[in-house]
mmCIF file of C-alpha atoms in Angstrom:
data_model
loop_
_atom_site.group_PDB
_atom_site.id
_atom_site.type_symbol
_atom_site.label_atom_id
_atom_site.label_comp_id
_atom_site.label_asym_id
_atom_site.label_seq_id
_atom_site.Cartn_x
_atom_site.Cartn_y
_atom_site.Cartn_z
ATOM 1 C CA UNK A 1472 -36.424 -12.118 7.567
ATOM 2 C CA UNK A 1473 -33.168 -10.170 8.167
ATOM 3 C CA UNK A 1474 -34.084 -6.463 8.907
ATOM 4 C CA UNK A 1475 -31.929 -3.476 9.126
ATOM 5 C CA UNK A 1476 -33.658 -0.422 10.428
ATOM 6 C CA UNK A 1477 -32.294 3.120 10.511
ATOM 7 C CA UNK A 1478 -28.698 2.102 11.597
ATOM 8 C CA UNK A 1479 -25.950 4.660 12.072
ATOM 9 C CA UNK A 1480 -22.378 3.631 12.041
ATOM 10 C CA UNK A 1481 -19.396 5.866 12.853
ATOM 11 C CA UNK A 1482 -15.617 5.600 12.569
ATOM 12 C CA UNK A 1483 -14.608 7.865 15.468
ATOM 13 C CA UNK A 1484 -16.665 10.944 14.874
ATOM 14 C CA UNK A 1485 -17.034 10.373 11.143
ATOM 15 C CA UNK A 1486 -20.481 9.078 10.199
ATOM 16 C CA UNK A 1487 -20.119 6.235 7.688
ATOM 17 C CA UNK A 1488 -23.841 5.162 7.540
ATOM 18 C CA UNK A 1489 -26.817 7.406 8.218
ATOM 19 C CA UNK A 1490 -30.171 5.767 8.885
ATOM 20 C CA UNK A 1491 -29.749 2.966 6.607
ATOM 21 C CA UNK A 1492 -32.612 0.417 6.291
ATOM 22 C CA UNK A 1493 -33.014 -2.687 4.195
ATOM 23 C CA UNK A 1494 -34.681 -6.187 4.388
ATOM 24 C CA UNK A 1495 -33.637 -9.535 3.089
ATOM 25 C CA UNK A 1496 -36.396 -12.261 3.050
ATOM 26 C CA UNK A 1497 -35.792 -15.919 2.999
ATOM 27 C CA UNK A 1498 -34.552 -17.368 -0.232
ATOM 28 C CA UNK A 1499 -33.710 -13.956 -1.697
ATOM 29 C CA UNK A 1500 -30.610 -12.531 -3.353
ATOM 30 C CA UNK A 1501 -30.474 -8.850 -2.609
ATOM 31 C CA UNK A 1502 -27.710 -6.534 -4.033
ATOM 32 C CA UNK A 1503 -26.354 -3.327 -2.415
ATOM 33 C CA UNK A 1504 -24.814 -1.219 -5.168
ATOM 34 C CA UNK A 1505 -22.670 1.785 -5.033
ATOM 35 C CA UNK A 1506 -19.145 3.166 -5.872
ATOM 36 C CA UNK A 1507 -16.094 2.722 -3.804
ATOM 37 C CA UNK A 1508 -16.431 4.518 -0.489
ATOM 38 C CA UNK A 1509 -20.301 4.531 -0.471
ATOM 39 C CA UNK A 1510 -20.398 2.495 2.817
ATOM 40 C CA UNK A 1511 -21.086 -0.988 1.448
ATOM 41 C CA UNK A 1512 -18.469 -2.750 3.367
ATOM 42 C CA UNK A 1513 -19.371 -0.824 6.525
ATOM 43 C CA UNK A 1514 -22.951 -2.087 6.038
ATOM 44 C CA UNK A 1515 -22.077 -5.760 5.872
ATOM 45 C CA UNK A 1516 -19.615 -5.452 8.669
ATOM 46 C CA UNK A 1517 -22.269 -3.934 10.907
ATOM 47 C CA UNK A 1518 -24.758 -6.569 10.018
ATOM 48 C CA UNK A 1519 -22.254 -9.306 10.787
ATOM 49 C CA UNK A 1520 -21.328 -7.825 14.166
ATOM 50 C CA UNK A 1521 -17.921 -6.645 13.132
ATOM 51 C CA UNK A 1522 -18.732 -3.086 13.708
ATOM 52 C CA UNK A 1523 -21.062 -1.433 16.327
ATOM 53 C CA UNK A 1524 -24.098 0.569 15.521
ATOM 54 C CA UNK A 1525 -24.526 3.879 17.263
ATOM 55 C CA UNK A 1526 -28.283 3.920 16.406
ATOM 56 C CA UNK A 1527 -30.933 1.789 14.865
ATOM 57 C CA UNK A 1528 -31.707 -1.964 15.012
ATOM 58 C CA UNK A 1529 -30.656 -5.077 13.221
ATOM 59 C CA UNK A 1530 -32.844 -8.187 13.707
ATOM 60 C CA UNK A 1531 -33.310 -11.665 12.404
ATOM 61 C CA UNK A 1532 -36.662 -13.205 12.675
ATOM 62 C CA UNK A 1533 -37.464 -11.008 15.603
ATOM 63 C CA UNK A 1534 -34.186 -11.632 17.420
ATOM 64 C CA UNK A 1535 -32.238 -8.434 18.054
ATOM 65 C CA UNK A 1536 -28.729 -8.680 16.788
ATOM 66 C CA UNK A 1537 -27.695 -5.164 17.277
ATOM 67 C CA UNK A 1538 -24.495 -4.966 19.371
ATOM 68 C CA UNK A 1539 -24.261 -8.780 19.750
ATOM 69 C CA UNK A 1540 -20.624 -10.043 19.544
ATOM 70 C CA UNK A 1541 -19.757 -11.458 16.150
ATOM 71 C CA UNK A 1542 -19.752 -15.075 17.209
ATOM 72 C CA UNK A 1543 -23.415 -14.774 18.497
ATOM 73 C CA UNK A 1544 -24.503 -13.126 15.192
ATOM 74 C CA UNK A 1545 -22.886 -16.100 13.388
ATOM 75 C CA UNK A 1546 -24.605 -18.566 15.676
ATOM 76 C CA UNK A 1547 -27.895 -16.799 14.912
ATOM 77 C CA UNK A 1548 -27.414 -17.749 11.209
ATOM 78 C CA UNK A 1549 -25.530 -14.873 9.545
ATOM 79 C CA UNK A 1550 -22.098 -15.466 7.925
ATOM 80 C CA UNK A 1551 -19.821 -13.010 6.045
ATOM 81 C CA UNK A 1552 -17.407 -13.522 3.259
ATOM 82 C CA UNK A 1553 -15.106 -10.430 3.652
ATOM 83 C CA UNK A 1554 -13.625 -8.447 0.861
ATOM 84 C CA UNK A 1555 -10.250 -9.887 -0.180
ATOM 85 C CA UNK A 1556 -11.309 -13.335 1.113
ATOM 86 C CA UNK A 1557 -8.873 -13.280 4.075
ATOM 87 C CA UNK A 1558 -7.932 -16.968 3.986
ATOM 88 C CA UNK A 1559 -5.235 -18.557 5.939
ATOM 89 C CA UNK A 1560 -2.944 -18.943 2.949
ATOM 90 C CA UNK A 1561 -0.364 -21.239 4.616
ATOM 91 C CA UNK A 1562 -3.034 -23.695 5.747
ATOM 92 C CA UNK A 1563 -4.635 -26.363 3.603
ATOM 93 C CA UNK A 1564 -8.056 -26.093 1.997
ATOM 94 C CA UNK A 1565 -9.359 -28.665 4.439
ATOM 95 C CA UNK A 1566 -8.034 -26.677 7.454
ATOM 96 C CA UNK A 1567 -9.581 -23.386 6.153
ATOM 97 C CA UNK A 1568 -12.948 -25.068 5.951
ATOM 98 C CA UNK A 1569 -12.647 -26.718 9.358
ATOM 99 C CA UNK A 1570 -11.927 -23.328 10.844
ATOM 100 C CA UNK A 1571 -15.373 -22.147 9.644
ATOM 101 C CA UNK A 1572 -16.976 -24.722 11.883
ATOM 102 C CA UNK A 1573 -15.926 -23.169 15.138
ATOM 103 C CA UNK A 1574 -19.246 -22.749 16.929
ATOM 104 C CA UNK A 1575 -20.441 -25.784 18.946
ATOM 105 C CA UNK A 1576 -23.468 -26.539 16.701
ATOM 106 C CA UNK A 1577 -21.312 -26.204 13.593
ATOM 107 C CA UNK A 1578 -18.672 -28.458 14.989
ATOM 108 C CA UNK A 1579 -21.177 -31.179 15.644
ATOM 109 C CA UNK A 1580 -22.264 -31.025 12.008
ATOM 110 C CA UNK A 1581 -18.786 -30.509 10.553
ATOM 111 C CA UNK A 1582 -18.688 -33.716 8.414
ATOM 112 C CA UNK A 1583 -22.185 -32.973 7.085
ATOM 113 C CA UNK A 1584 -21.188 -29.435 6.228
ATOM 114 C CA UNK A 1585 -18.083 -30.572 4.574
ATOM 115 C CA UNK A 1586 -19.975 -32.979 2.344
ATOM 116 C CA UNK A 1587 -22.407 -30.171 1.425
ATOM 117 C CA UNK A 1588 -19.589 -27.754 0.543
ATOM 118 C CA UNK A 1589 -17.767 -30.397 -1.555
ATOM 119 C CA UNK A 1590 -21.046 -31.050 -3.395
ATOM 120 C CA UNK A 1591 -21.301 -27.383 -4.225
ATOM 121 C CA UNK A 1592 -17.570 -26.961 -4.973
ATOM 122 C CA UNK A 1593 -16.089 -30.320 -6.051
ATOM 123 C CA UNK A 1594 -12.711 -28.740 -6.715
ATOM 124 C CA UNK A 1595 -12.302 -28.061 -2.931
ATOM 125 C CA UNK A 1596 -12.433 -31.746 -2.236
ATOM 126 C CA UNK A 1597 -9.882 -32.365 -5.049
ATOM 127 C CA UNK A 1598 -7.604 -29.776 -3.571
ATOM 128 C CA UNK A 1599 -8.211 -30.570 0.170
ATOM 129 C CA UNK A 1600 -4.547 -30.947 1.024
ATOM 130 C CA UNK A 1601 -3.331 -28.051 -1.032
ATOM 131 C CA UNK A 1602 -2.282 -24.766 0.632
ATOM 132 C CA UNK A 1603 -4.961 -22.111 0.217
ATOM 133 C CA UNK A 1604 -2.433 -19.487 -0.957
ATOM 134 C CA UNK A 1605 -1.593 -21.699 -3.994
ATOM 135 C CA UNK A 1606 -5.175 -21.734 -5.373
ATOM 136 C CA UNK A 1607 -6.277 -19.512 -8.223
ATOM 137 C CA UNK A 1608 -8.326 -16.359 -7.513
ATOM 138 C CA UNK A 1609 -11.657 -18.126 -8.454
ATOM 139 C CA UNK A 1610 -10.773 -21.193 -6.258
ATOM 140 C CA UNK A 1611 -9.899 -18.909 -3.366
ATOM 141 C CA UNK A 1612 -13.259 -17.302 -3.611
ATOM 142 C CA UNK A 1613 -14.927 -20.690 -3.562
ATOM 143 C CA UNK A 1614 -12.974 -21.593 -0.450
ATOM 144 C CA UNK A 1615 -13.952 -18.280 1.172
ATOM 145 C CA UNK A 1616 -17.632 -18.956 0.530
ATOM 146 C CA UNK A 1617 -17.175 -22.577 1.580
ATOM 147 C CA UNK A 1618 -15.691 -21.534 4.857
ATOM 148 C CA UNK A 1619 -18.674 -19.220 5.588
ATOM 149 C CA UNK A 1620 -21.112 -22.096 4.685
ATOM 150 C CA UNK A 1621 -19.304 -24.311 7.356
ATOM 151 C CA UNK A 1622 -21.023 -22.056 9.900
ATOM 152 C CA UNK A 1623 -24.349 -23.355 8.547
ATOM 153 C CA UNK A 1624 -25.862 -19.850 7.888
ATOM 154 C CA UNK A 1625 -29.327 -18.855 6.737
ATOM 155 C CA UNK A 1626 -28.069 -15.569 5.495
ATOM 156 C CA UNK A 1627 -24.789 -15.074 3.651
ATOM 157 C CA UNK A 1628 -23.210 -11.628 3.300
ATOM 158 C CA UNK A 1629 -20.768 -11.265 0.352
ATOM 159 C CA UNK A 1630 -18.506 -8.246 0.265
ATOM 160 C CA UNK A 1631 -17.272 -7.537 -3.271
ATOM 161 C CA UNK A 1632 -17.078 -11.111 -4.413
ATOM 162 C CA UNK A 1633 -15.783 -10.156 -7.890
ATOM 163 C CA UNK A 1634 -13.160 -7.788 -6.707
ATOM 164 C CA UNK A 1635 -9.760 -8.329 -8.344
ATOM 165 C CA UNK A 1636 -10.842 -11.330 -10.507
ATOM 166 C CA UNK A 1637 -10.354 -11.718 -14.228
ATOM 167 C CA UNK A 1638 -13.650 -11.421 -16.225
ATOM 168 C CA UNK A 1639 -13.853 -15.065 -16.950
ATOM 169 C CA UNK A 1640 -13.480 -15.821 -13.336
ATOM 170 C CA UNK A 1641 -16.146 -13.272 -12.390
ATOM 171 C CA UNK A 1642 -18.615 -15.371 -14.427
ATOM 172 C CA UNK A 1643 -17.750 -18.442 -12.435
ATOM 173 C CA UNK A 1644 -18.142 -16.632 -9.129
ATOM 174 C CA UNK A 1645 -21.598 -15.298 -9.933
ATOM 175 C CA UNK A 1646 -22.620 -18.793 -10.988
ATOM 176 C CA UNK A 1647 -21.475 -20.027 -7.555
ATOM 177 C CA UNK A 1648 -23.498 -17.382 -5.928
ATOM 178 C CA UNK A 1649 -26.632 -18.631 -7.674
ATOM 179 C CA UNK A 1650 -25.795 -22.214 -6.674
ATOM 180 C CA UNK A 1651 -25.467 -21.228 -2.988
ATOM 181 C CA UNK A 1652 -28.859 -19.435 -3.246
ATOM 182 C CA UNK A 1653 -30.490 -22.494 -4.903
ATOM 183 C CA UNK A 1654 -29.311 -24.504 -1.905
ATOM 184 C CA UNK A 1655 -31.794 -22.445 0.253
ATOM 185 C CA UNK A 1656 -29.521 -19.626 1.606
ATOM 186 C CA UNK A 1657 -30.439 -15.999 1.382
ATOM 187 C CA UNK A 1658 -27.692 -13.722 -0.005
ATOM 188 C CA UNK A 1659 -26.973 -10.085 0.593
ATOM 189 C CA UNK A 1660 -24.223 -9.065 -1.890
ATOM 190 C CA UNK A 1661 -22.501 -5.673 -1.929
ATOM 191 C CA UNK A 1662 -20.764 -5.229 -5.346
ATOM 192 C CA UNK A 1663 -19.339 -2.605 -7.622
ATOM 193 C CA UNK A 1664 -19.998 -4.772 -10.722
ATOM 194 C CA UNK A 1665 -23.472 -3.458 -10.918
ATOM 195 C CA UNK A 1666 -24.295 -5.163 -14.298
ATOM 196 C CA UNK A 1667 -23.471 -8.655 -12.995
ATOM 197 C CA UNK A 1668 -25.040 -8.094 -9.626
ATOM 198 C CA UNK A 1669 -28.282 -7.037 -11.292
ATOM 199 C CA UNK A 1670 -28.261 -10.203 -13.340
ATOM 200 C CA UNK A 1671 -28.569 -12.435 -10.325
ATOM 201 C CA UNK A 1672 -30.459 -10.354 -7.677
ATOM 202 C CA UNK A 1673 -34.168 -9.986 -7.350
ATOM 203 C CA UNK A 1674 -34.101 -6.687 -5.539
ATOM 204 C CA UNK A 1675 -31.453 -4.101 -4.820
ATOM 205 C CA UNK A 1676 -30.513 -0.928 -2.935
ATOM 206 C CA UNK A 1677 -28.272 1.878 -4.013
ATOM 207 C CA UNK A 1678 -25.932 3.363 -1.422
ATOM 208 C CA UNK A 1679 -24.337 6.791 -1.804
ATOM 209 C CA UNK A 1680 -22.240 8.514 0.859
ATOM 210 C CA UNK A 1681 -23.575 6.248 3.544
ATOM 211 C CA UNK A 1682 -27.249 6.653 2.658
ATOM 212 C CA UNK A 1683 -29.787 4.563 0.726
ATOM 213 C CA UNK A 1684 -30.824 6.664 -2.210
ATOM 214 C CA UNK A 1685 -32.793 4.123 -4.099
ATOM 215 C CA UNK A 1686 -34.332 0.644 -3.832
ATOM 216 C CA UNK A 1687 -36.401 -1.509 -6.084
ATOM 217 C CA UNK A 1688 -36.704 -4.693 -8.120
ATOM 218 C CA UNK A 1689 -33.947 -5.608 -10.579
ATOM 219 C CA UNK A 1690 -36.025 -4.356 -13.424
ATOM 220 C CA UNK A 1691 -36.756 -1.016 -11.580
ATOM 221 C CA UNK A 1692 -33.015 -0.462 -11.007
ATOM 222 C CA UNK A 1693 -32.070 -1.450 -14.522
ATOM 223 C CA UNK A 1694 -34.732 1.015 -15.884
ATOM 224 C CA UNK A 1695 -33.536 3.829 -13.655
ATOM 225 C CA UNK A 1696 -31.694 6.671 -15.407
ATOM 226 C CA UNK A 1697 -29.690 7.266 -12.254
ATOM 227 C CA UNK A 1698 -28.408 3.669 -12.171
ATOM 228 C CA UNK A 1699 -27.869 3.524 -15.904
ATOM 229 C CA UNK A 1700 -25.800 6.730 -16.034
ATOM 230 C CA UNK A 1701 -23.845 6.370 -12.760
ATOM 231 C CA UNK A 1702 -23.156 2.660 -12.794
ATOM 232 C CA UNK A 1703 -23.786 1.136 -16.147
ATOM 233 C CA UNK A 1704 -22.252 3.943 -18.268
ATOM 234 C CA UNK A 1705 -25.435 4.091 -20.319
#
């Protein structure tokens, strides 16, 4: 289980997260919902080791991850797909995937991982020699997820996976997320598209101004007046 317990994260003297706690069990999809500026990206960045915590703990199956460098968090089994994908656009699809297998254990299993990624996303095998920057938005998101999977994670953090994509492509991306989950990987997804996120998650948290203000099952969140009015325009 991935556990976040009462973490505080600051940018300088400005507090971005205040005593945020959540859990993600094995084989779960958990959504973190909230508007722009709620602290969602800060949260996944802290879990991935990109940002330091000033207080609280992050652990994975009892191993303390708090304040470990990013590469050690990745080696422990946590991968992140950042907002905006951040691909190496002038490099090929194959090269972008290979970069994901930078840790020693991942390098040893690179070919096995490539095979698994190609089984999930066959278009990436077809476009292996194409530059990443020439792919469509949906294909780039597949590549970003595939690159993260090359680290052989147990937990995948997705930061706004539908951001900037056309509605028809958003459907494809959420289908991909479900396929990744079905392959045995737990998913923590932060997303402004609350309706779609609640279609695929089992549980969720609502983040507002750096604080968790609500948590519950998908049905509990869908039934909440607060969620329906603030995020679903109902």
